XYZ file of C-alpha atoms in Angstrom:
530
model
C -0.025 0.050 -0.212
C 1.384 3.258 -0.896
C 2.316 5.830 1.518
C -0.488 8.321 0.322
C -3.170 5.646 0.853
C -1.874 5.039 4.351
C -2.275 8.791 4.951
C -5.949 8.656 3.791
C -6.811 5.634 5.774
C -5.278 7.137 9.119
C -6.806 10.472 8.263
C -10.229 8.904 7.677
C -10.208 6.982 11.163
C -12.930 8.877 13.397
C -13.187 8.915 17.264
C -16.033 8.469 19.650
C -18.536 11.324 19.768
C -19.295 10.776 23.535
C -19.735 8.323 26.358
C -16.762 6.211 26.126
C -14.488 5.367 29.322
C -10.979 6.280 28.859
C -8.894 3.459 27.305
C -6.650 3.227 30.245
C -9.610 2.298 32.319
C -10.720 -0.202 29.766
C -7.595 -1.558 29.795
C -7.563 -2.392 33.352
C -10.964 -4.420 33.265
C -10.839 -8.226 33.342
C -12.571 -9.747 30.333
C -15.781 -11.679 31.439
C -16.680 -14.748 29.474
C -20.036 -15.672 28.834
C -23.474 -13.899 27.745
C -25.333 -13.125 24.454
C -24.452 -9.943 22.430
C -27.620 -8.625 20.880
C -27.047 -6.734 17.907
C -29.502 -4.741 15.605
C -29.060 -4.693 11.968
C -31.103 -2.399 9.730
C -32.132 -3.554 7.073
C -32.217 -7.186 7.882
C -29.649 -8.847 5.387
C -31.295 -11.055 2.618
C -28.103 -13.201 2.898
C -24.641 -13.384 4.148
C -22.718 -12.595 0.948
C -21.941 -8.862 -0.039
C -25.323 -7.529 -0.774
C -25.589 -4.983 1.981
C -23.370 -3.460 4.899
C -25.159 -5.309 7.290
C -24.602 -8.707 5.635
C -20.791 -7.770 5.973
C -21.360 -7.352 9.824
C -23.202 -10.789 9.918
C -20.464 -12.499 7.580
C -17.713 -11.169 9.549
C -18.612 -13.313 12.471
C -18.749 -16.672 10.300
C -16.313 -16.649 7.458
C -12.790 -15.085 7.239
C -10.252 -13.839 4.683
C -6.696 -14.435 3.936
C -5.367 -11.638 6.147
C -6.931 -9.201 8.706
C -5.824 -5.489 9.103
C -4.339 -3.877 12.115
C -5.149 -0.198 13.511
C -2.986 1.046 10.914
C -4.658 -0.908 8.009
C -1.665 -3.010 7.459
C -2.397 -6.788 6.761
C -1.774 -9.580 9.643
C -2.250 -13.061 9.432
C -5.600 -14.826 9.267
C -6.259 -17.659 7.349
C -2.771 -17.042 5.678
C 0.013 -17.442 8.157
C 2.552 -15.544 6.003
C 2.995 -14.379 2.274
C 5.586 -13.102 -0.086
C 5.417 -11.355 -3.582
C 7.668 -11.738 -6.318
C 9.893 -8.764 -7.349
C 7.601 -7.794 -10.221
C 4.729 -7.951 -8.288
C 3.043 -10.585 -10.433
C 3.125 -13.648 -8.223
C 1.945 -13.529 -4.642
C 2.132 -16.735 -2.728
C 0.004 -17.526 0.582
C 1.078 -20.260 3.050
C -2.117 -21.125 4.608
C -2.643 -21.970 8.016
C -2.983 -25.691 9.007
C -5.426 -27.435 10.817
C -8.271 -25.086 10.285
C -11.732 -26.573 9.727
C -14.859 -25.481 8.175
C -17.768 -25.384 10.639
C -19.125 -28.733 9.232
C -15.824 -30.459 9.930
C -14.022 -30.628 6.465
C -10.471 -29.222 6.143
C -9.835 -25.653 4.866
C -7.503 -25.987 1.816
C -5.986 -23.988 -1.057
C -8.937 -25.354 -3.166
C -11.268 -23.111 -1.260
C -9.143 -19.960 -1.931
C -8.875 -21.136 -5.613
C -12.613 -21.298 -6.097
C -13.374 -18.296 -3.904
C -11.060 -16.116 -6.125
C -11.979 -17.084 -9.260
C -15.245 -18.274 -9.231
C -16.943 -15.848 -6.430
C -14.637 -12.527 -6.101
C -13.683 -12.044 -9.584
C -17.180 -12.649 -11.044
C -19.492 -11.638 -8.857
C -18.207 -9.171 -6.046
C -18.965 -5.650 -7.246
C -16.416 -4.049 -4.918
C -13.312 -6.287 -4.595
C -13.522 -7.786 -8.214
C -11.985 -4.677 -9.694
C -8.719 -5.175 -7.366
C -8.591 -8.789 -8.551
C -8.984 -8.155 -12.279
C -5.228 -8.879 -12.779
C -5.726 -12.283 -11.090
C -5.436 -14.726 -13.820
C -4.985 -17.997 -11.955
C -4.506 -19.322 -8.547
C -2.264 -22.508 -8.134
C -2.510 -24.860 -5.559
C 0.855 -26.997 -5.551
C -0.375 -28.360 -2.212
C -3.447 -28.103 0.307
C -1.541 -25.261 2.310
C -0.236 -22.946 -0.713
C -2.118 -20.755 -2.765
C -0.167 -18.677 -5.565
C -1.929 -15.968 -7.155
C -0.725 -15.404 -10.797
C -1.315 -11.775 -11.837
C -0.962 -10.192 -15.401
C 0.118 -7.091 -14.138
C 0.767 -5.823 -10.557
C -2.381 -4.817 -8.543
C -1.203 -2.732 -5.480
C -5.020 -2.452 -4.649
C -5.255 -6.258 -3.647
C -3.580 -5.663 -0.511
C -6.358 -3.789 0.801
C -9.143 -6.417 -0.139
C -8.041 -9.498 1.389
C -10.200 -9.628 4.653
C -13.438 -11.287 5.126
C -15.058 -7.931 4.329
C -14.340 -7.956 0.815
C -13.002 -11.445 0.043
C -14.068 -13.699 2.471
C -13.106 -17.513 1.818
C -15.988 -19.725 1.117
C -16.249 -23.656 1.197
C -15.619 -24.867 -2.020
C -17.330 -28.207 -1.466
C -20.415 -26.736 -0.712
C -20.488 -23.790 -3.449
C -19.006 -25.423 -6.502
C -21.295 -25.775 -9.428
C -23.972 -23.500 -8.171
C -24.372 -19.735 -8.855
C -23.062 -18.080 -5.865
C -25.434 -15.456 -5.213
C -28.174 -17.740 -5.379
C -26.671 -20.618 -3.359
C -28.888 -22.032 -0.699
C -25.775 -21.542 1.731
C -25.813 -17.998 1.540
C -28.730 -18.313 4.069
C -26.865 -20.931 6.510
C -23.290 -20.051 6.003
C -20.680 -22.547 6.931
C -17.158 -20.780 7.674
C -13.975 -21.015 9.670
C -14.790 -17.955 11.817
C -15.388 -17.757 15.799
C -19.112 -18.031 15.579
C -21.386 -20.837 14.041
C -24.679 -20.277 12.320
C -27.536 -21.978 14.241
C -30.870 -20.237 13.366
C -32.639 -17.606 11.116
C -36.203 -16.521 11.796
C -36.932 -13.928 8.931
C -38.161 -10.783 10.212
C -37.139 -11.751 13.960
C -33.598 -12.867 14.691
C -30.463 -14.547 13.431
C -28.575 -16.759 16.112
C -24.961 -17.383 16.027
C -23.035 -19.635 18.758
C -19.401 -19.956 19.732
C -17.104 -21.933 17.736
C -15.539 -23.830 20.563
C -12.860 -25.469 18.138
C -11.989 -21.907 16.524
C -8.100 -21.859 15.418
C -7.779 -18.190 16.756
C -8.867 -19.162 20.237
C -12.064 -19.330 22.325
C -14.482 -16.462 21.787
C -15.376 -14.706 25.129
C -19.220 -14.428 24.064
C -21.370 -17.516 24.227
C -23.612 -16.278 21.752
C -24.702 -13.335 19.200
C -27.954 -12.586 18.458
C -28.837 -10.473 15.404
C -32.138 -8.781 16.046
C -34.656 -7.238 13.505
C -36.241 -4.066 14.683
C -37.820 -2.331 11.748
C -39.642 0.618 13.405
C -36.975 3.423 14.246
C -38.740 4.434 17.637
C -38.660 1.007 19.053
C -34.944 0.459 17.782
C -33.938 3.421 19.706
C -36.276 2.337 22.820
C -34.581 -1.187 22.774
C -31.017 0.366 22.707
C -32.230 2.822 25.729
C -33.598 -0.238 27.706
C -30.448 -2.184 27.293
C -32.362 -4.879 25.084
C -30.050 -4.332 22.078
C -26.164 -3.810 22.806
C -25.027 -2.365 19.508
C -26.490 -1.111 16.596
C -24.212 -0.137 13.540
C -24.564 2.216 10.433
C -26.313 4.734 11.423
C -29.571 2.786 12.169
C -31.337 5.628 14.271
C -32.167 9.004 12.981
C -29.616 11.387 12.850
C -31.790 13.876 14.613
C -31.740 11.489 17.686
C -27.694 11.414 18.099
C -27.490 14.521 20.487
C -30.171 12.808 22.807
C -28.543 9.520 22.645
C -25.040 10.492 23.442
C -26.201 11.982 26.580
C -28.380 9.066 27.505
C -26.888 7.184 30.398
C -25.782 3.708 29.534
C -24.906 4.471 25.732
C -22.393 6.121 23.607
C -22.322 7.162 20.218
C -19.226 5.951 18.182
C -18.012 6.795 14.661
C -14.871 4.743 14.800
C -14.785 1.835 13.108
C -15.861 3.328 9.451
C -12.465 4.670 8.721
C -12.209 2.769 5.171
C -16.022 2.902 4.639
C -16.505 6.388 3.320
C -20.040 6.589 2.374
C -20.775 8.629 -0.902
C -24.509 9.292 -1.535
C -25.967 9.761 -4.804
C -28.833 9.866 -7.220
C -28.660 7.615 -10.146
C -30.543 7.613 -13.578
C -31.700 4.588 -15.658
C -29.813 5.367 -18.962
C -31.827 2.867 -20.595
C -34.634 5.032 -20.501
C -34.470 7.670 -23.543
C -35.580 10.603 -21.516
C -32.330 10.372 -19.229
C -29.912 10.059 -21.969
C -30.315 14.029 -22.375
C -27.560 15.596 -20.464
C -29.472 18.768 -19.932
C -32.275 16.781 -18.193
C -29.824 15.275 -15.794
C -28.260 18.631 -15.209
C -31.696 20.157 -14.511
C -32.138 17.463 -11.871
C -28.653 18.305 -10.369
C -29.396 22.207 -10.205
C -33.109 21.650 -8.549
C -31.353 19.642 -5.383
C -30.363 21.805 -2.698
C -27.667 19.631 -1.145
C -26.776 21.718 1.742
C -30.101 21.864 2.734
C -30.361 18.078 2.265
C -27.356 17.635 4.634
C -28.632 19.955 7.129
C -32.555 18.842 7.169
C -31.986 15.067 7.036
C -28.422 14.547 8.353
C -28.046 17.052 11.046
C -24.366 17.504 10.509
C -23.439 14.058 9.812
C -22.737 14.706 6.283
C -21.285 17.339 3.878
C -21.776 18.294 0.290
C -19.871 16.097 -2.540
C -18.193 17.917 -5.415
C -17.596 14.874 -7.357
C -17.586 11.032 -7.646
C -14.436 10.731 -5.103
C -14.952 11.872 -1.621
C -12.678 14.545 -0.047
C -11.461 11.779 2.480
C -9.474 10.066 -0.264
C -7.237 13.022 -0.279
C -4.502 11.510 -2.365
C -6.583 11.270 -5.529
C -9.443 13.887 -4.550
C -9.891 17.170 -6.435
C -12.695 19.521 -6.350
C -11.764 21.067 -9.638
C -14.873 19.653 -11.369
C -18.029 20.918 -12.974
C -20.614 21.850 -10.374
C -24.062 22.122 -10.315
C -25.275 24.587 -7.804
C -28.741 25.066 -6.788
C -30.505 27.252 -8.950
C -34.166 26.414 -10.045
C -34.334 29.028 -12.751
C -31.455 27.236 -14.379
C -33.152 23.905 -13.966
C -36.347 25.193 -15.411
C -34.310 26.722 -18.626
C -32.555 23.209 -19.039
C -35.738 21.251 -19.181
C -37.291 23.737 -21.468
C -34.325 23.254 -23.835
C -34.432 19.536 -23.205
C -38.149 19.624 -24.998
C -39.915 19.138 -21.598
C -42.137 22.327 -20.999
C -44.779 22.473 -18.416
C -48.193 20.972 -19.673
C -51.583 22.594 -18.632
C -51.198 20.929 -15.028
C -47.927 22.283 -14.551
C -45.980 18.923 -14.673
C -43.019 18.494 -17.396
C -42.360 14.633 -16.507
C -43.417 11.929 -14.134
C -40.763 9.672 -12.875
C -40.540 6.871 -10.115
C -37.895 7.063 -7.740
C -36.753 4.292 -5.636
C -35.017 5.114 -2.026
C -32.486 3.412 -0.418
C -34.046 0.656 1.949
C -31.719 1.447 4.949
C -33.904 3.157 7.099
C -36.142 6.171 7.825
C -33.479 8.832 7.060
C -33.488 7.631 3.419
C -37.274 7.818 3.164
C -36.832 11.401 4.336
C -34.321 11.938 1.523
C -36.799 10.686 -0.848
C -39.400 13.016 0.247
C -36.916 16.046 0.033
C -35.921 14.941 -3.492
C -39.685 14.674 -4.568
C -40.316 18.237 -3.171
C -37.217 19.514 -4.754
C -38.159 18.210 -8.235
C -41.756 19.212 -8.108
C -40.740 22.817 -7.778
C -39.276 22.570 -11.493
C -42.195 20.465 -12.829
C -40.974 17.027 -12.311
C -43.628 14.918 -10.543
C -42.147 12.009 -8.496
C -43.675 8.916 -7.337
C -41.636 7.347 -4.457
C -41.085 3.759 -4.376
C -39.843 2.029 -0.914
C -38.969 -1.421 -1.397
C -37.155 -3.956 1.237
C -33.811 -4.806 0.345
C -34.139 -8.128 -1.592
C -36.760 -6.383 -3.636
C -34.401 -3.362 -4.117
C -31.725 -5.531 -5.308
C -33.941 -7.429 -7.676
C -35.966 -4.268 -9.114
C -32.749 -2.121 -9.643
C -29.909 -4.644 -10.304
C -31.864 -7.355 -11.829
C -34.983 -6.281 -13.540
C -33.718 -2.747 -14.186
C -37.255 -1.891 -13.823
C -36.890 1.860 -12.225
C -36.385 5.420 -13.378
C -34.099 6.748 -10.657
C -32.882 5.720 -7.228
C -30.717 7.071 -4.468
C -28.307 5.399 -2.518
C -24.656 5.261 -1.010
C -21.619 3.098 -2.091
C -18.825 2.434 0.305
C -15.889 4.530 -1.333
C -13.390 2.185 0.523
C -9.718 2.601 1.319
C -9.312 3.734 -2.561
C -11.291 4.645 -5.336
C -10.820 1.424 -7.330
C -12.938 -0.309 -4.815
C -16.156 1.647 -4.306
C -16.079 4.581 -6.816
C -14.911 3.240 -10.197
C -17.426 0.613 -10.251
C -20.256 3.063 -10.627
C -18.685 4.342 -13.920
C -16.801 1.347 -15.480
C -18.611 -0.454 -18.434
C -17.356 -3.891 -17.129
C -19.318 -3.266 -14.058
C -22.582 -3.333 -15.714
C -23.588 -6.633 -14.542
C -27.261 -7.521 -14.373
C -28.262 -9.272 -11.230
C -25.208 -8.068 -9.228
C -26.147 -5.669 -6.431
C -24.207 -2.603 -5.758
C -22.808 -2.626 -9.350
C -23.024 -0.006 -12.343
C -26.549 0.978 -11.721
C -27.137 3.750 -14.310
C -25.862 1.418 -17.029
C -23.274 4.290 -18.072
C -20.504 3.538 -20.566
C -18.025 5.796 -21.869
C -14.697 3.955 -23.704
C -12.593 7.054 -22.833
C -13.451 6.906 -19.345
C -13.080 3.139 -19.489
C -9.203 3.629 -20.554
C -8.465 5.990 -17.755
C -10.110 3.609 -15.164
C -8.318 0.587 -16.488
C -4.961 2.564 -16.684
C -5.384 3.541 -12.995
C -5.690 -0.049 -11.830
C -2.143 -0.862 -12.541
C -0.431 2.704 -12.296
C 2.247 2.333 -9.501
C 3.376 5.997 -9.711
C 1.501 7.914 -7.290
C 1.606 11.099 -9.212
C 0.586 9.675 -12.405
C -2.294 7.585 -10.859
C -3.635 10.816 -9.380
C -3.513 12.735 -12.737
C -5.544 9.745 -14.478
C -8.194 10.014 -11.447
C -8.362 13.672 -11.665
C -9.160 13.122 -15.411
C -11.867 10.557 -14.306
C -13.369 12.908 -11.996
C -13.505 15.545 -14.493
C -15.269 13.533 -17.230
C -17.593 11.624 -14.618
C -18.890 14.899 -13.268
C -19.337 16.626 -16.684
C -20.824 13.621 -17.969
C -23.053 13.427 -15.158
C -24.759 9.917 -15.419
C -25.156 10.271 -11.521
C -25.586 13.177 -9.202
C -23.108 13.306 -6.489
C -25.070 14.340 -3.337
C -23.383 13.935 -0.020
C -20.419 12.567 1.734
C -22.068 10.841 4.762
C -20.475 9.878 8.431
C -21.627 6.611 9.752
C -22.176 6.017 13.474
C -22.879 3.286 15.988
C -24.976 3.376 19.056
C -23.338 1.018 21.795
C -24.294 -0.157 25.285
C -21.712 1.109 27.791
C -21.621 -2.701 29.022
C -19.768 -3.488 25.497
C -16.115 -3.834 25.645
C -13.656 -4.979 22.876
C -15.486 -3.508 19.959
C -13.128 -2.581 17.195
C -12.564 1.154 16.113
C -9.943 0.225 13.538
C -10.399 1.501 10.153
C -12.405 -1.518 8.940
C -14.092 -1.970 12.465
C -17.614 -2.429 11.252
C -16.764 -5.543 9.544
C -14.459 -7.218 12.262
C -15.577 -10.346 14.254
C -16.831 -10.166 17.794
C -14.326 -12.704 18.828
C -12.795 -10.235 21.668
C -16.023 -8.435 22.459
C -17.251 -9.227 26.103
C -20.301 -7.551 28.098
C -19.390 -5.780 31.557
C -21.862 -7.254 34.196
C -24.802 -5.110 35.089
C -24.257 -2.443 37.523
């Protein structure tokens, strides 16, 4: 990983807003074994594999990657004990941990690594797949050695080797079936510290301690992921101590000030250092009307993004200036085409696009699908609906659950517009470029290129950035990318969001590392009730 990328990751690491005990005090406490850790996930995952942020929290307890990452986001051993790279960067040899077993008792081997990388990560992972583009083969000379053969160096691969992006899956259960629809996605078998036991849809998911875990006995007896769809009930459960941990901004941002002053709770922004959520508005470019850039620019001018940040996110967001968030300082530029809030300009552009107001004042009627991650995103939808109404665009809001959202947007492509965020990640290659690269137009793959945007010139720039090792030259390429993407405007970049978690003061050992949101709960324990 380059020095610039390391600086970005360190600068992105957030700190606790309020309520945490001093680290010195926590270090003096004796860990307490036992108990059930109760976690709220909103929305309820539709499966274990990379289809939502909450799926990542869930999967991180059951499956593992070749490496994990420390507080500085440097790779440390996990399923691989050690590794080395060839001088040209085109061969990476991983020496796998011996004696590791899948939860069904089968041995973990290099065949599992080979299958996962070639058949899952490269083919259907919308984020890590770009970093693995150069991997041409995974050789398995023996059961405990996996050799990655690359067509060209891929520095980015060193940031996506953990369970968060490239969890190793059991080949004996997945081979021969499409990975995204495999039955085992709902009852995952892994090598991790907790074992899947039960899933009652709409109610809870239960995991139990893996007593034979290679990394040592977890402190918790079990983890219970509880579904609470009503935001008021979710906040009440946290305040009553019925839920110990609720990640990914699952309560309304307007509640943060009150909750951080509530006895028994703390509000934590640590653990999301590499997440960097970029919130945006996408057009379905398969629809003829949205191929006119004047219409897309009109929509951008009609949305007061600062008001959106203030009214919906209460200071936990900032206005985006382009596709790469400012937190990725090594590659970010603000020198891009901007679309300031200007309803007169929006109306002018709509007129020029051949969409005059009709007798009822309406120029165009569209549907807009909101992100299914809680009430804050429904309020975003209402804000966007009212904003576009001011310039003669009538919006019908569509609120679906997560699985329906995936199917409608990325499978059937039956939508006009939608709003969501992608994790930008530790580098633009993971979370940003997939929104614009032609090769990530992948029907049926969640969180891929949802607009269907394709620009051969931009593709060349994106692909050149994948293998450019000179930091200055790579920055130059990504600055060009930002300028073209923001000028073409297939997607309106709205806000940079700050995620937070609400945590019981009884919880100890919760990771605030840059990838803490996806870490296992192996070292978490619960302080006895006062």
